[in-house]
Coordinates of C-alpha atoms in Angstrom, one line a residue:
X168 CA 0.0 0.0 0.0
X169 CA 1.7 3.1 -1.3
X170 CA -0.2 6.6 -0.1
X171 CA -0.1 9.1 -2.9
X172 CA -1.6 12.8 -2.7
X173 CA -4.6 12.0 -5.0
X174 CA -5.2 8.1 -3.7
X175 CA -3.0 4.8 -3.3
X176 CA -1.4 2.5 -5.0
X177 CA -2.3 -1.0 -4.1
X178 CA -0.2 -4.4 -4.5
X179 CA -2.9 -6.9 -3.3
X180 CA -4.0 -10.7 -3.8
X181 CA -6.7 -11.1 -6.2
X182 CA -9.9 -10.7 -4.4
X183 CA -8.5 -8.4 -1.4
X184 CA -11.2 -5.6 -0.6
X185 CA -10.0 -2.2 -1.1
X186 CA -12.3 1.2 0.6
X187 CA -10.9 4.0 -0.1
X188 CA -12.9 7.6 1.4
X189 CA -12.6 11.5 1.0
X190 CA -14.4 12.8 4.1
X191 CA -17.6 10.8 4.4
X192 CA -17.4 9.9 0.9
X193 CA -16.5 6.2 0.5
X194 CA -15.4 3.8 -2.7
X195 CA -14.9 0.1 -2.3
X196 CA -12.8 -1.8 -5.0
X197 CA -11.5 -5.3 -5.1
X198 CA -8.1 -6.0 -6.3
X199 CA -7.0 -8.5 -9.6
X200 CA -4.1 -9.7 -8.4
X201 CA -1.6 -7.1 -10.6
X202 CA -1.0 -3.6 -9.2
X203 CA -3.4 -0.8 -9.4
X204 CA -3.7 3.3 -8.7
X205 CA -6.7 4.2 -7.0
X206 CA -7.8 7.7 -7.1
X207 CA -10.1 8.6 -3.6
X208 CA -13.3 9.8 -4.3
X209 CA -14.3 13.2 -5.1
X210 CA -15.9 14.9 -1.9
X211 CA -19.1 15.9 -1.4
X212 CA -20.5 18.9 -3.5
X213 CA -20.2 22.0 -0.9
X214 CA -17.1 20.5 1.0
X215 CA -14.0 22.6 1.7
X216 CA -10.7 20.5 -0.4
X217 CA -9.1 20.1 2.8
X218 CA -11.0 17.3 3.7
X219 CA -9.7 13.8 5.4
X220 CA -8.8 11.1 2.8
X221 CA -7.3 7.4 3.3
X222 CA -7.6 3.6 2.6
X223 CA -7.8 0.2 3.8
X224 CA -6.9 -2.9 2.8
X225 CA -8.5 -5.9 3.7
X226 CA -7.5 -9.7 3.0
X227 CA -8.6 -12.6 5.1
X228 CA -7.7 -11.5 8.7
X229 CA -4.6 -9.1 7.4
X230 CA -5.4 -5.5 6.8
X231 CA -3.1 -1.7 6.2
X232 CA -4.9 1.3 6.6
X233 CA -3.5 4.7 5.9
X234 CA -5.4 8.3 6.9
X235 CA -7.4 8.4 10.4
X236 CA -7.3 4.6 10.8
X237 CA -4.1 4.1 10.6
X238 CA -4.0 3.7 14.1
X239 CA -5.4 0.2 14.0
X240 CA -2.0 -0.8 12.1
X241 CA -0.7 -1.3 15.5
X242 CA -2.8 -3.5 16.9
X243 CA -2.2 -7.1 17.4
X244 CA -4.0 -9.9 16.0
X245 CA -6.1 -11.6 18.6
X246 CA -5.1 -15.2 19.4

């Protein structure tokens, strides 16, 4: 998962959900199996461009987020 300033590029198994957001704005994508650049979504007519914007990356039981989530990076998987 590569952050870039208009969306990410992903390197994912084939079938690995992808949601990208712009603010409440929210676009789900599922990866072939071959690299891809995702743009986020636009935002929301009426919405200042300095909105919050990030992706995650969800396989069975692995995931990478990137933006406000990324928090959840850091947690451990439970046993």
């Amino acid at each position: 998962l590569e952050t870039r300033p208009d969306g990410i590029r992903v390197h994912a198994p084939r079938g690995t959900v992808i949601h990208l957001w712009t603010d409440a704005t929210v676009a789900r994508h599922t990866a072939e199996d071959t690299p891809c650049d995702l743009s986020y979504p636009a935002p929301r007519p009426g919405h200042d461009a300095q909105v919050e914007h990030g992706g995650a990356v969800f396989t069975r039981g692995d995931y990478l987020v990137t933006g406000w989530l990324s928090a959840y990076n850091t947690i451990a998987p439970r046993a």
